Coordinates of C-alpha atoms in Angstrom, one line a residue:
Chain A
M1055 CA 2.2 43.6 -27.3
Q1056 CA 1.1 40.5 -25.8
Q1057 CA 4.2 37.9 -24.6
C1058 CA 2.3 34.2 -25.6
L1059 CA 4.1 31.6 -23.0
R1060 CA 3.5 28.3 -24.3
V1061 CA 3.7 26.2 -21.1
P1062 CA 5.9 23.3 -21.1
T1063 CA 3.8 19.8 -21.5
F1064 CA 4.7 15.9 -21.9
G1065 CA 4.2 13.1 -23.6
A1066 CA 3.5 9.2 -21.9
I1067 CA 3.2 6.3 -23.2
E1068 CA 2.4 3.1 -20.8
A1069 CA 3.6 0.5 -23.7
G1070 CA 1.8 -2.5 -22.3
G1071 CA 1.7 -6.3 -24.0
T1072 CA -1.8 -6.1 -24.4
K1073 CA -2.8 -2.4 -24.6
F1074 CA -1.0 1.1 -24.9
V1075 CA -2.1 3.9 -23.5
C1076 CA -1.1 7.5 -24.4
G1077 CA -1.5 11.2 -22.4
V1078 CA -0.2 14.5 -22.5
G1079 CA 0.1 16.4 -19.7
T1080 CA 1.6 17.8 -16.8
G1081 CA 0.5 15.7 -14.2
P1082 CA -3.2 14.3 -12.6
D1083 CA -5.3 17.2 -13.3
D1084 CA -4.6 18.3 -17.0
L1085 CA -4.1 14.5 -18.2
R1086 CA -5.6 13.7 -21.1
V1087 CA -5.1 10.0 -22.3
T1088 CA -6.3 7.5 -25.0
S1089 CA -5.5 4.1 -25.4
F1090 CA -5.8 0.7 -28.4
P1091 CA -4.9 -2.3 -28.4
T1092 CA -1.5 -2.9 -28.9
T1093 CA -1.2 -4.9 -32.4
M1094 CA 2.3 -5.0 -34.5
P1095 CA 4.9 -2.7 -33.7
A1096 CA 4.6 -0.5 -36.7
E1097 CA 0.9 -0.4 -36.7
T1098 CA 0.8 0.4 -32.8
I1099 CA 4.0 3.2 -33.1
A1100 CA 1.9 4.9 -35.6
R1101 CA -1.3 5.0 -33.8
A1102 CA 1.1 6.7 -30.4
V1103 CA 2.8 8.6 -33.0
E1104 CA -0.5 10.2 -34.6
F1105 CA -1.9 10.7 -30.9
L1106 CA 1.1 13.2 -29.8
R1107 CA 2.6 14.5 -32.9
G1108 CA -0.3 17.6 -32.5
E1109 CA 1.0 18.6 -29.5
T1110 CA 4.5 20.8 -28.5
L1111 CA 6.1 18.1 -26.5
T1112 CA 8.8 18.8 -24.2
A1113 CA 9.4 15.4 -24.3
L1114 CA 8.3 11.5 -23.5
G1115 CA 8.2 9.5 -21.1
V1116 CA 7.5 5.8 -22.2
G1117 CA 7.6 2.5 -19.2
S1118 CA 7.5 -1.0 -21.6
F1119 CA 6.2 -4.2 -21.3
G1120 CA 9.8 -6.3 -21.4
P1121 CA 12.5 -7.5 -21.2
V1122 CA 13.9 -4.2 -21.9
E1123 CA 17.4 -2.7 -22.2
L1124 CA 18.0 0.2 -20.1
D1125 CA 21.9 0.4 -20.1
R1126 CA 22.7 3.8 -21.5
T1127 CA 25.7 2.3 -23.0
S1128 CA 24.2 -0.4 -25.0
P1129 CA 23.4 -0.1 -28.7
R1130 CA 20.0 -1.9 -28.0
Y1131 CA 19.6 0.8 -25.1
G1132 CA 15.2 1.7 -25.3
H1133 CA 15.2 -1.8 -27.3
I1134 CA 12.0 -4.5 -26.1
T1135 CA 14.7 -7.5 -26.2
T1136 CA 13.6 -11.3 -25.7
T1137 CA 9.9 -10.9 -25.4
P1138 CA 8.2 -14.0 -27.0
K1139 CA 5.2 -11.5 -27.8
P1140 CA 5.1 -12.2 -32.1
G1141 CA 6.7 -9.2 -33.9
W1142 CA 8.0 -7.2 -31.0
R1143 CA 11.5 -9.2 -30.4
D1144 CA 14.4 -6.3 -31.0
V1145 CA 12.2 -3.3 -31.2
D1146 CA 14.0 -0.1 -31.0
L1147 CA 10.4 1.2 -29.2
A1148 CA 11.9 4.7 -27.8
G1149 CA 14.1 5.1 -31.1
E1150 CA 11.4 5.1 -33.4
L1151 CA 9.6 7.5 -31.1
R1152 CA 12.4 9.7 -31.0
R1153 CA 12.4 10.2 -34.8
A1154 CA 9.0 10.1 -35.6
L1155 CA 8.4 12.6 -32.8
G1156 CA 11.4 14.7 -32.6
V1157 CA 11.7 15.0 -28.9
P1158 CA 14.1 13.4 -26.1
V1159 CA 12.5 10.0 -24.6
A1160 CA 13.1 8.9 -21.5
F1161 CA 12.8 5.2 -20.8
S1162 CA 11.9 2.7 -18.7
T1163 CA 10.0 -0.4 -17.5
D1164 CA 6.3 -0.3 -16.8
V1165 CA 6.9 -0.8 -13.2
N1166 CA 9.5 1.3 -12.6
A1167 CA 7.2 3.9 -14.5
A1168 CA 4.1 2.7 -12.1
A1169 CA 6.1 3.3 -9.2
L1170 CA 7.6 6.7 -10.4
G1171 CA 3.4 7.7 -11.1
E1172 CA 2.8 6.5 -7.5
A1173 CA 5.6 8.1 -6.0
K1174 CA 5.0 11.9 -7.3
W1175 CA 1.5 11.6 -7.5
G1176 CA 0.4 8.7 -5.3
A1177 CA 0.6 6.4 -2.3
G1178 CA 4.3 7.5 -2.3
R1179 CA 4.7 11.2 -2.6
G1180 CA 6.7 12.9 0.2
V1181 CA 7.9 9.4 2.0
G1182 CA 11.3 9.7 -0.1
C1183 CA 11.5 5.9 -1.0
C1184 CA 8.9 3.5 -1.7
L1185 CA 8.7 0.0 -3.4
Y1186 CA 5.9 -0.7 -5.6
L1187 CA 5.2 -3.9 -6.4
T1188 CA 2.6 -5.1 -9.1
V1189 CA 0.8 -8.5 -8.3
G1190 CA -0.7 -10.0 -11.6
T1191 CA 0.1 -11.8 -15.0
G1192 CA 3.3 -11.7 -13.0
I1193 CA 4.9 -10.2 -9.9
G1194 CA 7.5 -6.8 -10.6
G1195 CA 8.4 -4.4 -8.7
G1196 CA 10.3 -0.8 -8.8
A1197 CA 11.9 1.4 -5.8
I1198 CA 11.7 5.0 -6.2
F1199 CA 14.6 6.5 -4.5
N1200 CA 14.6 10.4 -4.1
G1201 CA 12.6 10.2 -7.3
V1202 CA 14.1 8.4 -9.2
P1203 CA 14.1 4.5 -10.0
L1204 CA 16.7 1.9 -8.7
Q1205 CA 18.5 0.8 -11.2
G1206 CA 21.5 -1.2 -10.6
A1207 CA 23.2 -3.1 -13.5
M1208 CA 20.4 -4.0 -14.8
H1209 CA 16.2 -3.3 -13.7
P1210 CA 14.7 -5.5 -10.3
E1211 CA 13.2 -8.9 -11.0
V1212 CA 11.9 -8.9 -7.6
G1213 CA 9.7 -10.9 -8.6
H1214 CA 11.7 -14.2 -9.3
I1215 CA 13.1 -14.1 -5.4
R1216 CA 12.8 -17.5 -3.3
V1217 CA 11.0 -17.8 -0.4
P1218 CA 11.0 -20.7 1.9
R1219 CA 7.8 -22.8 2.0
D1220 CA 6.2 -25.7 3.5
R1221 CA 5.4 -28.7 1.1
A1222 CA 3.7 -30.2 3.6
I1223 CA 1.3 -27.5 3.6
D1224 CA 1.4 -26.3 -0.3
S1225 CA 3.4 -29.3 -2.7
F1226 CA 2.2 -26.9 -5.9
D1227 CA 5.4 -27.4 -8.0
G1228 CA 4.9 -23.7 -9.1
V1229 CA 4.8 -22.3 -12.4
C1230 CA 7.9 -20.2 -13.4
P1231 CA 9.4 -21.7 -16.4
Y1232 CA 12.7 -21.0 -14.9
H1233 CA 12.7 -21.2 -11.4
G1234 CA 9.7 -23.3 -10.8
D1235 CA 8.6 -22.1 -7.5
C1236 CA 10.1 -18.7 -7.3
L1237 CA 7.8 -16.0 -5.9
E1238 CA 6.3 -15.1 -9.5
G1239 CA 5.9 -19.0 -9.8
L1240 CA 3.8 -19.0 -6.4
A1241 CA 1.8 -15.9 -6.0
S1242 CA 1.0 -15.1 -9.4
G1243 CA -2.4 -14.8 -10.9
P1244 CA -1.5 -17.5 -13.0
A1245 CA 0.1 -19.5 -10.2
M1246 CA -3.0 -19.2 -8.4
A1247 CA -5.6 -20.5 -11.6
A1248 CA -2.9 -23.1 -11.6
R1249 CA -2.9 -24.0 -8.4
W1250 CA -6.5 -24.3 -7.4
G1251 CA -7.8 -24.9 -11.3
I1252 CA -10.0 -21.9 -11.0
E1253 CA -9.5 -18.2 -11.6
P1254 CA -8.2 -16.2 -9.0
R1255 CA -11.6 -13.7 -8.8
E1256 CA -13.5 -16.8 -8.5
L1257 CA -12.7 -17.8 -5.3
G1258 CA -14.8 -16.3 -2.7
P1259 CA -13.0 -13.6 -0.7
D1260 CA -13.0 -16.1 2.7
H1261 CA -11.1 -19.0 0.1
P1262 CA -7.9 -20.5 2.0
A1263 CA -6.3 -19.4 -1.1
W1264 CA -5.7 -15.8 0.2
M1265 CA -4.2 -17.1 3.3
L1266 CA -1.4 -18.8 1.4
E1267 CA -1.4 -16.0 -1.5
A1268 CA -0.5 -13.2 1.8
R1269 CA 1.6 -15.4 2.6
Y1270 CA 3.9 -15.9 -0.1
L1271 CA 3.5 -12.2 -0.8
A1272 CA 4.5 -11.0 3.1
L1273 CA 7.4 -13.4 2.8
G1274 CA 8.7 -11.8 -0.3
I1275 CA 8.3 -8.0 0.9
A1276 CA 9.9 -9.0 3.8
N1277 CA 12.8 -9.7 2.0
I1278 CA 12.9 -6.9 -0.2
V1279 CA 12.3 -4.8 2.9
F1280 CA 15.5 -6.3 4.5
T1281 CA 17.5 -5.6 1.3
I1282 CA 16.6 -1.8 0.7
A1283 CA 14.4 -0.5 3.2
P1284 CA 11.5 1.6 1.6
A1285 CA 9.6 3.5 3.9
R1286 CA 6.6 2.7 2.1
V1287 CA 5.7 -0.3 -0.2
I1288 CA 2.2 0.1 -2.4
L1289 CA 0.8 -3.1 -3.6
G1290 CA -0.8 -2.8 -7.0
G1291 CA -1.8 -5.3 -9.7
G1292 CA -5.0 -7.5 -10.8
V1293 CA -4.4 -10.1 -8.2
M1294 CA -4.4 -7.1 -5.2
H1295 CA -7.9 -6.4 -6.7
Q1296 CA -8.8 -8.5 -3.7
T1297 CA -9.0 -5.8 -1.1
Q1298 CA -9.2 -8.9 1.3
L1299 CA -5.2 -9.4 1.5
Y1300 CA -4.4 -6.1 2.3
P1301 CA -4.6 -6.9 6.0
L1302 CA -3.9 -10.2 5.9
I1303 CA -0.5 -9.2 4.2
R1304 CA 0.4 -6.8 7.3
R1305 CA -0.1 -9.4 9.6
E1306 CA 1.9 -11.9 7.9
F1307 CA 4.4 -9.0 7.5
V1308 CA 4.6 -8.4 11.4
Q1309 CA 4.7 -11.9 12.3
I1310 CA 8.0 -12.9 9.7
L1311 CA 9.7 -9.8 11.2
N1312 CA 9.1 -11.0 14.7
G1313 CA 9.9 -7.1 15.8
Y1314 CA 13.6 -7.1 14.5
L1315 CA 13.2 -4.7 12.4
R1316 CA 13.5 -0.6 14.1
M1317 CA 12.0 0.9 11.4
R1318 CA 9.6 3.7 12.5
Q1319 CA 7.4 3.6 9.7
I1320 CA 6.3 -0.1 10.5
A1321 CA 6.3 0.0 14.2
E1322 CA 4.3 2.8 14.0
D1323 CA 1.5 2.6 11.5
I1324 CA 1.4 -0.6 9.5
D1325 CA -2.2 -0.1 7.6
G1326 CA -0.2 3.3 5.9
Y1327 CA 3.0 1.0 5.6
I1328 CA 1.9 -1.7 3.4
V1329 CA -0.8 0.2 0.8
P1330 CA -2.8 0.1 -2.4
P1331 CA -2.0 2.4 -5.2
E1332 CA -3.7 5.8 -5.3
L1333 CA -3.7 6.5 -8.9
G1334 CA -5.4 3.4 -10.1
D1335 CA -5.5 2.7 -13.8
R1336 CA -3.5 5.9 -14.3
S1337 CA -0.4 5.1 -12.3
G1338 CA 1.7 3.4 -15.3
V1339 CA 1.0 6.7 -17.7
L1340 CA 1.5 9.1 -15.0
G1341 CA 4.6 7.5 -14.3
G1342 CA 4.8 8.1 -18.5
V1343 CA 4.6 11.7 -17.5
A1344 CA 7.2 11.8 -14.4
L1345 CA 9.9 10.0 -16.2
A1346 CA 9.4 12.5 -19.4
M1347 CA 10.0 15.5 -16.5
A1348 CA 12.7 14.1 -15.1
G1349 CA 14.0 13.2 -18.2
S1350 CA 14.2 16.8 -19.2
R1351 CA 15.7 18.4 -16.4
Chain B
M656 CA 58.7 32.8 0.4
Q657 CA 58.0 29.0 0.6
Q658 CA 54.2 28.4 1.0
C659 CA 53.3 25.9 2.9
L660 CA 49.9 23.9 1.8
R661 CA 48.6 21.1 3.9
V662 CA 47.4 18.1 2.1
P663 CA 43.7 17.7 3.2
T664 CA 44.0 14.3 4.9
F665 CA 41.1 12.2 6.6
G666 CA 40.2 10.5 10.3
A667 CA 38.6 6.8 9.9
I668 CA 37.0 4.4 12.9
E669 CA 36.3 1.1 12.1
A670 CA 34.2 0.5 15.2
G671 CA 33.9 -2.7 16.3
G672 CA 32.5 -5.2 19.1
T673 CA 35.7 -6.4 19.5
K674 CA 38.2 -4.0 18.7
F675 CA 38.6 -0.3 17.2
V676 CA 40.4 0.4 14.2
C677 CA 41.8 3.8 13.8
G678 CA 43.8 5.2 10.8
V679 CA 44.7 8.9 9.3
G680 CA 45.5 9.5 5.7
T681 CA 44.1 9.4 2.9
G682 CA 43.5 6.4 0.7
P683 CA 45.3 2.7 0.7
D684 CA 49.3 4.0 0.0
D685 CA 49.3 6.6 3.2
L686 CA 47.1 5.1 6.0
R687 CA 48.1 4.7 9.5
V688 CA 46.5 3.0 11.4
T689 CA 46.1 1.8 15.6
S690 CA 43.8 -0.5 17.0
F691 CA 42.8 -1.7 20.5
P692 CA 40.4 -3.5 22.3
T693 CA 36.7 -2.2 22.7
T694 CA 36.5 -2.1 26.3
M695 CA 33.7 0.5 28.2
P696 CA 32.8 3.9 26.0
A697 CA 34.3 6.4 27.5
E698 CA 37.8 4.7 27.4
T699 CA 37.7 3.5 23.9
I700 CA 36.1 6.7 22.9
A701 CA 39.4 8.7 24.6
R702 CA 41.7 5.9 22.9
A703 CA 40.8 7.1 19.3
V704 CA 40.6 10.9 20.1
E705 CA 44.1 10.7 21.1
F706 CA 45.0 8.6 18.6
L707 CA 43.4 11.2 16.4
R708 CA 43.6 15.0 18.0
G709 CA 47.6 15.3 17.0
E710 CA 46.3 15.2 12.8
T711 CA 44.9 18.0 11.1
L712 CA 42.2 16.5 10.0
T713 CA 39.1 17.7 6.9
A714 CA 36.6 15.0 8.4
L715 CA 36.4 12.3 10.3
G716 CA 34.5 8.7 8.7
V717 CA 33.0 6.1 11.5
G718 CA 31.7 3.0 10.8
S719 CA 30.0 0.9 13.5
F720 CA 28.6 -1.9 15.3
G721 CA 25.1 -1.5 15.7
P722 CA 22.0 -1.4 15.5
V723 CA 22.6 2.5 14.8
E724 CA 20.5 5.2 14.0
L725 CA 21.1 6.5 10.7
D726 CA 18.0 8.7 9.9
R727 CA 19.3 12.5 10.1
T728 CA 16.1 13.9 11.0
S729 CA 15.9 11.4 14.1
P730 CA 17.5 13.1 18.0
R731 CA 19.7 10.5 17.7
Y732 CA 21.5 10.3 14.6
G733 CA 24.9 9.5 15.3
H734 CA 23.9 6.7 18.2
I735 CA 25.1 3.1 18.9
T736 CA 21.1 2.1 19.8
T737 CA 19.4 -1.6 21.5
T738 CA 23.5 -3.2 21.5
P739 CA 23.3 -5.8 24.4
K740 CA 26.6 -5.0 24.1
P741 CA 27.7 -3.8 28.4
G742 CA 28.2 0.0 28.5
W743 CA 27.0 1.3 24.7
R744 CA 23.6 1.0 24.7
D745 CA 22.2 4.4 23.2
V746 CA 25.9 5.9 22.9
D747 CA 26.1 9.3 20.9
L748 CA 29.3 7.9 19.2
A749 CA 29.4 10.5 16.4
G750 CA 28.4 13.4 18.5
E751 CA 31.2 12.4 21.3
L752 CA 33.9 12.3 18.8
R753 CA 32.2 15.9 17.1
R754 CA 32.9 17.7 20.1
A755 CA 36.2 15.9 20.9
L756 CA 38.0 16.6 17.8
G757 CA 35.8 19.5 16.4
V758 CA 35.8 18.2 12.7
P759 CA 32.8 16.9 10.5
V760 CA 31.8 13.4 11.9
A761 CA 30.6 10.9 8.2
F762 CA 28.9 7.8 10.2
S763 CA 27.5 4.9 8.9
T764 CA 27.3 1.0 9.6
D765 CA 30.6 -1.2 10.0
V766 CA 29.5 -2.6 6.8
N767 CA 28.4 0.2 4.7
A768 CA 32.2 1.8 5.5
A769 CA 33.5 -2.2 4.5
A770 CA 31.2 -2.0 1.2
L771 CA 32.0 1.7 0.2
G772 CA 36.2 1.3 1.1
E773 CA 36.2 -1.8 -1.4
A774 CA 33.7 0.2 -3.5
K775 CA 36.4 3.0 -3.8
W776 CA 39.8 1.3 -3.6
G777 CA 39.2 -2.8 -4.0
A778 CA 37.2 -5.2 -5.9
G779 CA 34.3 -2.9 -6.3
R780 CA 36.4 0.1 -8.1
G781 CA 34.7 0.9 -11.2
V782 CA 31.9 -1.0 -11.1
G783 CA 29.6 1.6 -10.7
C784 CA 27.6 -0.5 -7.9
C785 CA 28.2 -3.5 -5.7
L786 CA 27.2 -5.4 -2.7
Y787 CA 29.2 -6.3 0.0
L788 CA 27.8 -9.3 2.0
T789 CA 29.9 -10.1 5.1
V790 CA 29.8 -13.9 6.9
G791 CA 30.7 -14.1 10.2
T792 CA 29.5 -13.6 13.2
G793 CA 26.3 -12.3 11.7
I794 CA 25.7 -11.6 8.1
G795 CA 25.7 -8.1 6.8
G796 CA 25.4 -5.9 3.4
G797 CA 25.8 -2.7 2.0
A798 CA 25.3 -1.5 -1.8
I799 CA 27.5 0.8 -2.8
F800 CA 25.5 3.2 -5.9
N801 CA 27.5 5.6 -7.3
G802 CA 29.8 6.0 -4.7
V803 CA 27.0 6.2 -2.2
P804 CA 25.7 3.6 0.2
L805 CA 22.3 2.6 -0.6
Q806 CA 20.4 3.9 2.3
G807 CA 15.9 3.5 2.3
A808 CA 14.6 4.1 5.9
M809 CA 17.1 2.3 7.7
H810 CA 20.5 0.6 6.3
P811 CA 20.1 -3.2 4.8
E812 CA 19.4 -5.9 6.8
V813 CA 20.3 -8.3 4.6
G814 CA 21.1 -11.1 6.8
H815 CA 17.7 -11.5 7.8
I816 CA 16.2 -12.4 4.5
R817 CA 14.6 -15.8 4.7
V818 CA 15.3 -18.5 2.3
P819 CA 13.9 -22.0 0.5
R820 CA 15.5 -24.9 2.5
D821 CA 14.3 -29.0 2.5
R822 CA 14.3 -30.4 5.8
A823 CA 14.7 -33.6 4.2
I824 CA 18.3 -32.5 3.6
D825 CA 18.7 -30.1 6.7
S826 CA 16.5 -30.2 9.6
F827 CA 18.7 -27.5 11.8
D828 CA 16.2 -24.8 12.9
G829 CA 18.9 -22.1 12.8
V830 CA 20.3 -19.9 15.7
C831 CA 18.3 -16.5 14.9
P832 CA 16.8 -15.0 17.9
Y833 CA 14.1 -13.4 16.1
H834 CA 14.0 -15.6 12.8
G835 CA 15.7 -18.8 13.3
D836 CA 16.4 -19.8 10.1
C837 CA 16.5 -16.9 7.8
L838 CA 19.7 -16.6 6.2
E839 CA 21.5 -15.5 9.2
G840 CA 20.2 -18.4 11.6
L841 CA 21.4 -20.8 8.6
A842 CA 24.6 -20.0 7.2
S843 CA 26.5 -17.6 9.6
G844 CA 29.8 -18.6 11.5
P845 CA 27.7 -19.3 14.4
A846 CA 25.0 -21.6 12.7
M847 CA 27.7 -23.7 11.1
A848 CA 29.3 -23.9 14.5
A849 CA 25.9 -24.6 16.4
R850 CA 24.8 -27.4 13.5
W851 CA 28.0 -29.4 13.0
G852 CA 29.0 -29.3 16.6
I853 CA 32.3 -27.9 15.9
E854 CA 34.0 -24.7 14.6
P855 CA 33.6 -24.3 11.1
R856 CA 37.3 -23.7 11.0
E857 CA 37.8 -27.5 12.1
L858 CA 35.7 -28.8 9.7
G859 CA 37.6 -30.3 6.4
P860 CA 37.7 -28.9 3.1
D861 CA 35.9 -31.6 1.7
H862 CA 32.8 -31.6 4.4
P863 CA 29.8 -31.7 3.1
A864 CA 29.1 -28.6 5.3
W865 CA 30.4 -26.4 2.6
M866 CA 28.4 -27.6 -0.1
L867 CA 25.0 -26.4 2.5
E868 CA 26.1 -23.2 3.0
A869 CA 27.5 -22.4 -0.4
R870 CA 23.7 -23.4 -1.3
Y871 CA 22.2 -20.8 1.7
L872 CA 24.8 -18.0 0.2
A873 CA 24.5 -18.5 -3.3
L874 CA 20.2 -18.8 -2.7
G875 CA 20.9 -15.1 -0.2
I876 CA 23.1 -13.6 -2.6
A877 CA 20.4 -14.7 -5.7
N878 CA 17.6 -12.8 -3.8
I879 CA 19.9 -9.9 -3.3
V880 CA 20.7 -9.9 -7.2
F881 CA 16.8 -9.9 -8.3
T882 CA 16.1 -7.2 -5.8
I883 CA 19.4 -4.7 -6.6
A884 CA 21.1 -5.9 -9.6
P885 CA 25.2 -5.0 -8.2
A886 CA 27.5 -5.0 -11.4
R887 CA 29.6 -7.4 -8.8
V888 CA 29.1 -9.2 -5.6
I889 CA 32.3 -9.0 -2.7
L890 CA 32.1 -11.9 0.0
G891 CA 34.2 -11.2 2.4
G892 CA 34.2 -11.8 6.7
G893 CA 35.6 -15.1 8.6
V894 CA 33.6 -17.5 7.2
M895 CA 35.0 -16.8 3.1
H896 CA 38.4 -16.9 4.4
Q897 CA 37.3 -20.6 3.4
T898 CA 38.1 -20.1 0.0
Q899 CA 36.4 -23.6 -1.5
L900 CA 33.3 -21.5 -0.7
Y901 CA 33.8 -19.0 -3.3
P902 CA 33.8 -21.8 -6.6
L903 CA 30.9 -23.7 -4.6
I904 CA 28.7 -20.6 -4.3
R905 CA 29.5 -19.4 -8.3
R906 CA 28.2 -22.7 -9.1
E907 CA 24.8 -22.8 -6.9
F908 CA 24.1 -19.1 -7.9
V909 CA 24.0 -19.8 -12.1
Q910 CA 22.1 -23.0 -11.2
I911 CA 19.5 -21.0 -9.2
L912 CA 19.3 -18.1 -11.8
N913 CA 19.0 -21.1 -14.4
G914 CA 19.9 -18.3 -17.1
Y915 CA 17.1 -15.8 -16.4
L916 CA 18.9 -12.7 -15.6
R917 CA 20.4 -11.0 -19.0
M918 CA 23.2 -9.5 -17.0
R919 CA 26.5 -9.2 -19.0
Q920 CA 28.8 -9.1 -15.7
I921 CA 27.0 -12.5 -14.8
A922 CA 27.3 -14.3 -18.3
E923 CA 30.2 -13.3 -19.4
D924 CA 32.7 -13.6 -16.0
I925 CA 30.9 -15.6 -13.0
D926 CA 34.2 -15.4 -11.6
G927 CA 34.8 -12.0 -11.5
Y928 CA 31.2 -10.9 -10.6
I929 CA 31.5 -13.2 -7.3
V930 CA 34.8 -12.3 -5.6
P931 CA 36.7 -11.8 -2.3
P932 CA 37.6 -8.7 -1.4
E933 CA 40.9 -7.2 -2.4
L934 CA 41.9 -5.0 1.1
G935 CA 41.7 -7.6 3.6
D936 CA 41.4 -6.6 7.1
R937 CA 41.6 -2.9 6.2
S938 CA 38.1 -2.7 4.4
G939 CA 36.4 -1.1 6.6
V940 CA 39.1 2.1 8.2
L941 CA 39.4 2.7 4.3
G942 CA 35.9 2.7 4.1
G943 CA 36.4 5.5 7.2
V944 CA 38.5 7.4 5.2
A945 CA 35.7 6.8 2.1
L946 CA 33.0 7.9 4.3
A947 CA 34.9 10.7 5.6
M948 CA 35.7 12.0 2.2
A949 CA 32.5 11.6 0.7
G950 CA 30.8 13.4 4.3
S951 CA 33.2 16.9 3.5
R952 CA 32.5 17.2 -0.5

């Protein structure tokens, strides 16, 4: 008699403000994905459910745009909360998916999910603790310690840290509606576009904009490194497609530390300390798989 | 027949650059302490061993001045490393104590130990994750997540984060030998003394120095809160004996966040969010007891 053993498989959703990426699998080698635009909640969630319903899932992992509620003691756990995106405010994303699919749902921020994907299968594997920072429409970060997103009383909002600036060099006021010239206000993609009056990707690679951008990002990274000391820093997001930024950021970062932090990883191999992601545009959806796996242990 | 059950007891050392505080007990109610000046290593360690040797200890916890090596995979784990303090460079403090006393030694930084003491028995108890920041000769911090010090590839060095400053208001260059005007360079006790030409405690409570000090500390705290989101922030150290700082720091901190972070603990009770320590000068040695307890589980 033959026994049919079903290999456990996992569902994943990278719920972005522009598109949803849904996946099924157990890792990079067997992941099957689909994606579609983020329209209104009912329609978008229905399309995700339709894709995932045919599978025998052990669990589903969701990394969502936010702000989201991650406090498990809150009645709004798993909700998207105060987003300005039409229709999505106060949507119980995790709850609706759980009820429709009948599987446990592990829920986190989109950035935490991408960080987890990179930590498990990408640039952060094997280092114990890594920081993933995305620099694009906004600046966001997630830190993974021993396979688990670092989570205090809420998720990290490192994009909004303040860094020193010299107004004699840069008189730009910043674009953050809350803080003006916080890191996101000074160095996100929209901040660059507003400062230079042109989309960042239209600036030539030798434009002085990149030197200033590298300086602000290095100051932000240094502040985070002084606080949580990750063993590796992974920089992703649209702005980081400008690969000339990596060596500039490394140089500024080393200058800012000025020999103070005696961390082997930095002293011995700065090129291996501040690195690009390895999973390309699959960090987020693979992070969803990793979330589902961790949540179902 | 009467059975003699020995209650497990723990040893603790707060190894400071100026004095050693040694304790024996299981918590604040039964702690017995002694203290003596930090002289040369052999003599100082011998005095600690003499005090602790008579006890039947389950384990010893040591919070030490630094820099220290906390990487357990390093052959120098438990050492004080590059300190300028005469005689103490490369001293294997944890190893010497373990060999002399024959008990397991849990080893961390002085600030992590104080943070752990406050988290277990002081101002941080019951909140899950808290930050302890000491503002004195230097600025140092420790974060405790679920009873364990947050530890990346090395201990936190949050005193050296950078914060924005307006040189039109404050032209002081800062005193940090590595970074000049990092947080410690701008806001430690020696920084205040150098800026104002007078010891901080000699400044009247209404001196404008305190407003500037509160601003820098609030900027530093905001950066850390954006990064790790502690559920409570405990501010200790000599400079914080100036209790007029607490309300000034809270006000500046709320202004800096500007309503962005939707953290219940901040929104509902800012007075209970940024608080003084509760264990007074026993945070460190009680933290040693907590370290010993955690290490012997």
